Amino acid sequence: MWAGFVLLDRLLFNNQSVAEPEWNLWMHWLNRNMAEQPYSEALYQILKDQTASDSLIKQLPARYAYLCRAVLMGAADPNPESLFDDDIEIQIYAAAARASQSITKGEAESAAVALETVERLHQLVATPAT
């Protein structure tokens, strides 16, 4: 399943990847190995057709649904933050952005709260080695 999401990232951020010779090999591999995985049908269809429909997008995790809607359909949600309440990695970036905005505005207390949020979220996803 994660190999499929890596390919989806490649399609979204470098659509020239589909012209590479190994693209078809990966598509055949995914077709054989993802049959019983969650998201498999929608993910495979989007990768195969290199386009998306609302019905397919709704079957993907929120982060990929948002990106597919924005990149492949050109229709991003103008206020996506609530879509990603449960996505820790995205919340790290959102808190860092809030910290940066607060620092720029000279709001030290807000910046401190946002930086503390970044630190706590990072601890949830990090290992001691990182």
Coordinates of N, CA, C and O in Angstrom, one line a residue:
M1 N 0.8 -1.2 0.0 CA 0.0 0.0 0.0 C 0.9 1.3 0.0 O 0.6 2.2 -0.7
W2 N 1.9 1.2 0.8 CA 2.8 2.4 0.9 C 3.5 2.7 -0.4 O 3.8 3.8 -0.8
A3 N 3.9 1.6 -1.1 CA 4.5 1.8 -2.4 C 3.6 2.5 -3.4 O 4.0 3.4 -4.1
G4 N 2.3 2.2 -3.3 CA 1.3 2.9 -4.1 C 1.2 4.4 -3.7 O 1.1 5.3 -4.6
F5 N 1.3 4.7 -2.4 CA 1.3 6.1 -2.0 C 2.6 6.9 -2.4 O 2.5 8.1 -2.8
V6 N 3.7 6.2 -2.5 CA 4.9 6.8 -3.0 C 4.7 7.1 -4.5 O 5.1 8.2 -4.9
L7 N 4.2 6.2 -5.2 CA 3.9 6.5 -6.6 C 2.9 7.6 -6.8 O 3.1 8.5 -7.7
L8 N 1.9 7.7 -5.9 CA 1.0 8.8 -6.0 C 1.7 10.1 -5.7 O 1.5 11.1 -6.4
D9 N 2.6 10.2 -4.8 CA 3.4 11.4 -4.5 C 4.2 11.7 -5.8 O 4.3 12.9 -6.2
R10 N 4.8 10.7 -6.4 CA 5.5 11.0 -7.7 C 4.6 11.6 -8.8 O 5.0 12.5 -9.5
L11 N 3.4 11.0 -8.9 CA 2.4 11.5 -9.9 C 2.0 12.9 -9.6 O 2.0 13.8 -10.4
L12 N 1.8 13.2 -8.3 CA 1.3 14.6 -7.9 C 2.4 15.6 -8.0 O 2.2 16.8 -8.4
F13 N 3.7 15.3 -7.7 CA 4.7 16.3 -7.6 C 5.7 16.2 -8.8 O 6.5 17.1 -9.0
N14 N 5.6 15.2 -9.6 CA 6.5 15.1 -10.8 C 5.8 14.1 -11.8 O 6.1 13.0 -11.9
N15 N 4.8 14.7 -12.5 CA 4.0 13.8 -13.3 C 4.7 13.2 -14.5 O 4.2 12.4 -15.2
Q16 N 6.0 13.6 -14.7 CA 6.8 13.0 -15.7 C 7.3 11.6 -15.3 O 7.8 10.9 -16.2
S17 N 7.1 11.3 -14.1 CA 7.4 9.9 -13.6 C 6.7 8.8 -14.4 O 7.2 7.7 -14.5
V18 N 5.5 9.1 -14.8 CA 4.7 8.1 -15.5 C 5.4 7.7 -16.9 O 5.1 6.6 -17.4
A19 N 6.3 8.5 -17.4 CA 7.0 8.2 -18.6 C 8.2 7.3 -18.4 O 8.7 6.8 -19.4
E20 N 8.6 7.1 -17.2 CA 9.8 6.3 -16.9 C 9.4 4.9 -17.1 O 8.3 4.4 -16.8
P21 N 10.4 4.1 -17.6 CA 10.1 2.7 -17.9 C 9.6 1.8 -16.7 O 8.8 0.9 -16.9
E22 N 10.1 2.1 -15.5 CA 9.7 1.3 -14.3 C 8.3 1.6 -13.9 O 7.7 0.9 -13.1
W23 N 7.6 2.7 -14.4 CA 6.3 3.0 -14.0 C 5.3 1.8 -14.2 O 4.6 1.4 -13.4
N24 N 5.4 1.3 -15.5 CA 4.5 0.2 -15.8 C 4.8 -1.1 -15.0 O 3.9 -1.8 -14.6
L25 N 6.1 -1.3 -14.6 CA 6.4 -2.4 -13.8 C 5.8 -2.3 -12.4 O 5.2 -3.2 -11.9
W26 N 5.9 -1.1 -11.8 CA 5.2 -0.8 -10.6 C 3.7 -1.0 -10.6 O 3.1 -1.5 -9.7
M27 N 3.1 -0.5 -11.7 CA 1.7 -0.6 -11.9 C 1.3 -2.1 -11.9 O 0.3 -2.5 -11.3
H28 N 2.0 -2.9 -12.6 CA 1.7 -4.4 -12.6 C 1.9 -5.0 -11.2 O 1.0 -5.8 -10.8
W29 N 2.9 -4.6 -10.6 CA 3.2 -5.1 -9.2 C 2.0 -4.7 -8.3 O 1.5 -5.5 -7.5
L30 N 1.6 -3.4 -8.4 CA 0.5 -3.0 -7.5 C -0.8 -3.7 -7.8 O -1.5 -4.1 -6.9
N31 N -1.0 -3.9 -9.1 CA -2.3 -4.6 -9.5 C -2.3 -6.0 -8.9 O -3.4 -6.5 -8.4
R32 N -1.2 -6.7 -8.8 CA -1.1 -8.1 -8.3 C -1.1 -8.1 -6.7 O -1.6 -9.0 -6.1
N33 N -0.6 -7.1 -6.1 CA -0.3 -7.2 -4.7 C -1.2 -6.3 -3.8 O -1.1 -6.4 -2.6
M34 N -2.1 -5.5 -4.3 CA -2.9 -4.6 -3.5 C -4.3 -5.0 -3.4 O -5.1 -4.2 -2.9
A35 N -4.7 -6.1 -4.0 CA -6.1 -6.4 -4.1 C -6.9 -6.3 -2.8 O -8.0 -5.9 -2.8
E36 N -6.3 -6.7 -1.7 CA -7.0 -6.8 -0.5 C -6.7 -5.7 0.5 O -7.1 -5.7 1.7
Q37 N -5.9 -4.7 0.1 CA -5.5 -3.6 0.9 C -6.5 -2.5 0.9 O -7.1 -2.2 -0.1
P38 N -6.6 -1.8 2.0 CA -7.5 -0.6 2.0 C -7.0 0.4 1.1 O -5.8 0.5 0.9
Y39 N -7.8 1.2 0.5 CA -7.5 2.2 -0.5 C -7.0 1.7 -1.8 O -6.8 2.4 -2.7
S40 N -6.9 0.4 -2.0 CA -6.2 -0.2 -3.2 C -6.9 0.2 -4.5 O -6.3 0.6 -5.4
E41 N -8.2 0.0 -4.5 CA -8.9 0.2 -5.8 C -8.8 1.6 -6.2 O -8.5 1.9 -7.4
A42 N -9.1 2.5 -5.3 CA -9.0 4.0 -5.7 C -7.6 4.4 -6.0 O -7.4 5.1 -7.0
L43 N -6.6 4.0 -5.2 CA -5.2 4.3 -5.5 C -4.8 3.8 -6.8 O -4.2 4.5 -7.6
Y44 N -5.1 2.5 -7.1 CA -4.6 2.0 -8.4 C -5.3 2.7 -9.6 O -4.6 3.0 -10.6
Q45 N -6.6 3.0 -9.5 CA -7.3 3.6 -10.6 C -6.7 5.0 -10.8 O -6.6 5.4 -12.0
I46 N -6.4 5.8 -9.8 CA -5.9 7.1 -10.0 C -4.5 7.0 -10.6 O -4.2 7.8 -11.5
L47 N -3.7 6.1 -10.1 CA -2.4 6.0 -10.7 C -2.4 5.5 -12.2 O -1.7 6.0 -13.0
K48 N -3.3 4.6 -12.5 CA -3.5 4.1 -13.8 C -3.9 5.1 -14.8 O -3.4 5.3 -15.9
D49 N -5.0 5.9 -14.4 CA -5.6 6.9 -15.3 C -4.9 8.2 -15.2 O -5.1 9.1 -16.1
Q50 N -4.1 8.4 -14.1 CA -3.5 9.7 -13.9 C -4.5 10.9 -13.8 O -4.2 12.0 -14.2
T51 N -5.6 10.5 -13.3 CA -6.7 11.5 -13.1 C -7.5 11.0 -11.9 O -7.4 9.9 -11.5
A52 N -8.4 11.9 -11.4 CA -9.2 11.5 -10.3 C -10.6 12.0 -10.4 O -10.9 13.0 -11.1
S53 N -11.5 11.3 -9.8 CA -12.9 11.7 -9.7 C -13.2 11.9 -8.2 O -12.5 11.3 -7.3
D54 N -14.3 12.6 -7.9 CA -14.6 12.8 -6.5 C -14.9 11.4 -5.8 O -14.5 11.2 -4.6
S55 N -15.5 10.5 -6.5 CA -15.8 9.2 -5.9 C -14.6 8.4 -5.5 O -14.5 7.8 -4.5
L56 N -13.5 8.5 -6.3 CA -12.3 7.8 -6.0 C -11.5 8.6 -4.9 O -11.0 8.0 -4.0
I57 N -11.5 9.9 -5.0 CA -10.8 10.7 -4.0 C -11.3 10.5 -2.6 O -10.6 10.4 -1.6
K58 N -12.6 10.3 -2.5 CA -13.2 10.1 -1.2 C -12.8 8.8 -0.5 O -13.0 8.7 0.7
Q59 N -12.2 7.9 -1.3 CA -11.8 6.6 -0.7 C -10.4 6.7 -0.2 O -9.9 5.7 0.4
L60 N -9.7 7.8 -0.4 CA -8.3 7.9 0.1 C -8.2 8.6 1.4 O -9.1 9.3 1.9
P61 N -7.1 8.4 2.1 CA -6.8 9.1 3.4 C -6.9 10.6 3.1 O -6.6 11.1 2.0
A62 N -7.2 11.4 4.1 CA -7.5 12.9 3.9 C -6.3 13.6 3.2 O -6.6 14.4 2.4
R63 N -5.1 13.3 3.6 CA -4.0 14.1 3.0 C -3.9 13.8 1.5 O -3.7 14.7 0.8
Y64 N -4.1 12.6 1.1 CA -4.0 12.3 -0.3 C -5.2 12.7 -1.1 O -5.2 13.1 -2.2
A65 N -6.4 12.7 -0.4 CA -7.6 13.2 -1.0 C -7.5 14.7 -1.3 O -7.8 15.2 -2.4
Y66 N -6.9 15.4 -0.3 CA -6.7 16.8 -0.5 C -5.8 17.1 -1.6 O -6.0 18.0 -2.5
L67 N -4.6 16.4 -1.7 CA -3.6 16.6 -2.7 C -4.1 16.3 -4.1 O -3.9 17.0 -5.1
C68 N -4.8 15.2 -4.2 CA -5.4 14.8 -5.5 C -6.4 15.8 -6.0 O -6.4 16.1 -7.2
R69 N -7.3 16.2 -5.1 CA -8.3 17.2 -5.5 C -7.6 18.5 -5.9 O -8.0 19.1 -6.9
A70 N -6.5 18.9 -5.2 CA -5.8 20.1 -5.6 C -5.0 20.0 -6.8 O -5.1 20.8 -7.7
V71 N -4.2 18.9 -7.0 CA -3.3 18.8 -8.1 C -4.0 18.2 -9.3 O -3.8 18.8 -10.4
L72 N -4.7 17.1 -9.2 CA -5.3 16.5 -10.3 C -6.6 17.1 -10.8 O -6.9 17.0 -12.0
M73 N -7.3 17.7 -9.9 CA -8.6 18.3 -10.3 C -8.6 19.8 -10.2 O -9.5 20.4 -10.7
G74 N -7.5 20.4 -9.7 CA -7.4 21.8 -9.6 C -8.5 22.5 -8.7 O -8.9 23.6 -9.0
A75 N -8.9 21.8 -7.7 CA -10.0 22.3 -6.8 C -9.7 22.0 -5.4 O -10.4 21.2 -4.7
A76 N -8.7 22.7 -4.8 CA -8.3 22.5 -3.4 C -9.3 23.1 -2.5 O -10.0 24.2 -2.8
D77 N -9.5 22.5 -1.3 CA -10.3 23.1 -0.2 C -9.6 24.3 0.3 O -8.5 24.3 0.7
P78 N -10.3 25.5 0.3 CA -9.6 26.7 0.8 C -9.3 26.7 2.3 O -8.5 27.5 2.7
N79 N -9.9 25.9 3.1 CA -9.7 25.8 4.5 C -9.5 24.3 4.9 O -10.4 23.8 5.6
P80 N -8.4 23.8 4.6 CA -8.2 22.3 4.8 C -7.8 21.9 6.2 O -7.8 20.7 6.5
E81 N -7.5 22.8 7.1 CA -6.9 22.5 8.4 C -7.7 21.5 9.2 O -7.2 20.5 9.7
S82 N -9.1 21.6 9.1 CA -9.9 20.7 9.9 C -9.9 19.3 9.3 O -10.2 18.3 10.0
L83 N -9.6 19.2 8.0 CA -9.5 17.8 7.4 C -8.4 17.0 8.0 O -8.4 15.8 8.0
F84 N -7.4 17.7 8.6 CA -6.2 17.0 9.0 C -6.0 17.0 10.5 O -4.9 16.9 11.0
D85 N -7.1 17.1 11.3 CA -6.9 17.1 12.7 C -6.2 15.9 13.3 O -5.5 16.0 14.3
D86 N -6.4 14.7 12.6 CA -5.8 13.5 13.1 C -4.5 13.2 12.5 O -3.9 12.1 12.7
D87 N -4.0 14.0 11.6 CA -2.8 13.7 10.8 C -1.6 14.5 11.5 O -1.4 15.7 11.4
I88 N -0.9 13.7 12.4 CA 0.2 14.4 13.2 C 1.2 15.1 12.4 O 1.6 16.2 12.7
E89 N 1.7 14.5 11.3 CA 2.7 15.1 10.5 C 2.3 16.4 10.0 O 3.0 17.4 10.0
I90 N 1.1 16.5 9.5 CA 0.6 17.8 9.0 C 0.4 18.8 10.1 O 0.6 20.0 9.9
Q91 N -0.1 18.3 11.3 CA -0.2 19.2 12.4 C 1.1 19.8 12.8 O 1.2 21.0 13.3
I92 N 2.2 19.1 12.7 CA 3.5 19.6 13.0 C 3.8 20.8 12.1 O 4.3 21.9 12.5
Y93 N 3.6 20.6 10.8 CA 3.9 21.7 9.8 C 2.9 22.9 10.1 O 3.4 24.1 10.0
A94 N 1.7 22.6 10.4 CA 0.7 23.7 10.7 C 1.1 24.5 11.9 O 1.1 25.7 11.9
A95 N 1.6 23.8 13.0 CA 2.0 24.5 14.2 C 3.3 25.3 13.9 O 3.4 26.4 14.4
A96 N 4.2 24.7 13.1 CA 5.4 25.5 12.8 C 5.1 26.7 12.0 O 5.7 27.8 12.2
A97 N 4.1 26.6 11.1 CA 3.7 27.8 10.3 C 3.1 28.9 11.2 O 3.3 30.1 11.1
R98 N 2.2 28.4 12.2 CA 1.7 29.3 13.2 C 2.7 30.0 14.0 O 2.7 31.2 14.3
A99 N 3.8 29.2 14.4 CA 4.9 29.8 15.1 C 5.6 30.9 14.3 O 5.9 32.0 14.8
S100 N 5.9 30.6 13.1 CA 6.5 31.5 12.2 C 5.7 32.8 12.0 O 6.3 33.9 12.1
Q101 N 4.4 32.6 11.8 CA 3.6 33.8 11.7 C 3.5 34.6 12.9 O 3.6 35.9 12.9
S102 N 3.5 34.0 14.1 CA 3.5 34.7 15.3 C 4.8 35.4 15.6 O 4.8 36.6 16.1
I103 N 5.9 34.8 15.2 CA 7.2 35.5 15.4 C 7.2 36.7 14.5 O 7.7 37.8 14.9
T104 N 6.8 36.6 13.2 CA 6.8 37.7 12.3 C 5.9 38.8 12.8 O 6.3 40.0 12.6
K105 N 4.8 38.5 13.5 CA 3.9 39.5 14.0 C 4.4 40.1 15.3 O 3.8 41.0 15.9
G106 N 5.4 39.5 15.9 CA 5.9 39.9 17.2 C 5.1 39.4 18.4 O 5.1 40.0 19.5
E107 N 4.3 38.3 18.2 CA 3.5 37.8 19.2 C 4.2 36.6 19.9 O 4.1 35.4 19.6
A108 N 5.1 37.0 20.9 CA 6.0 36.0 21.5 C 5.2 34.9 22.2 O 5.6 33.7 22.1
E109 N 4.1 35.2 22.9 CA 3.4 34.2 23.6 C 2.8 33.2 22.7 O 2.8 32.0 22.9
S110 N 2.1 33.6 21.6 CA 1.6 32.7 20.6 C 2.6 31.9 20.0 O 2.4 30.7 19.7
A111 N 3.8 32.5 19.7 CA 4.9 31.7 19.1 C 5.4 30.6 20.0 O 5.6 29.5 19.6
A112 N 5.5 30.9 21.3 CA 5.9 30.0 22.3 C 5.0 28.8 22.4 O 5.4 27.6 22.4
V113 N 3.7 29.0 22.4 CA 2.7 28.0 22.4 C 2.8 27.1 21.2 O 2.8 25.9 21.2
A114 N 2.9 27.7 20.0 CA 3.0 27.0 18.8 C 4.3 26.1 18.7 O 4.2 25.0 18.3
L115 N 5.4 26.7 19.2 CA 6.6 25.9 19.2 C 6.6 24.7 20.2 O 7.1 23.7 19.9
E116 N 5.9 24.9 21.3 CA 5.7 23.8 22.3 C 4.8 22.7 21.6 O 5.1 21.6 21.8
T117 N 3.8 23.2 20.9 CA 3.0 22.2 20.1 C 3.8 21.4 19.2 O 3.7 20.2 19.1
V118 N 4.7 22.1 18.4 CA 5.6 21.4 17.5 C 6.4 20.3 18.2 O 6.5 19.2 17.8
E119 N 7.0 20.7 19.3 CA 7.9 19.8 20.1 C 7.1 18.6 20.6 O 7.5 17.5 20.5
R120 N 5.9 18.8 21.1 CA 5.1 17.7 21.6 C 4.6 16.7 20.5 O 4.7 15.5 20.7
L121 N 4.2 17.3 19.4 CA 3.8 16.5 18.3 C 5.0 15.7 17.7 O 4.9 14.5 17.4
H122 N 6.2 16.3 17.7 CA 7.4 15.7 17.2 C 7.7 14.5 18.1 O 8.1 13.4 17.6
Q123 N 7.6 14.6 19.4 CA 7.8 13.5 20.3 C 6.9 12.3 20.1 O 7.3 11.2 20.3
L124 N 5.7 12.6 19.6 CA 4.8 11.5 19.3 C 5.2 10.6 18.1 O 4.9 9.5 18.1
V125 N 5.9 11.2 17.1 CA 6.2 10.5 15.9 C 7.7 10.2 15.8 O 8.1 9.4 14.9
A126 N 8.5 10.7 16.7 CA 10.0 10.6 16.6 C 10.5 9.4 17.5 O 9.8 9.0 18.4
T127 N 11.6 8.9 17.1 CA 12.3 7.8 17.9 C 13.4 8.5 18.6 O 13.8 9.6 18.2
P128 N 13.9 7.9 19.7 CA 15.0 8.6 20.4 C 16.2 8.9 19.5 O 16.9 9.8 19.7
A129 N 16.4 8.1 18.4 CA 17.6 8.3 17.5 C 17.4 9.5 16.7 O 18.4 10.2 16.3
T130 N 16.2 10.0 16.4 CA 16.0 11.2 15.6 C 15.9 12.4 16.5 O 16.0 13.5 16.0

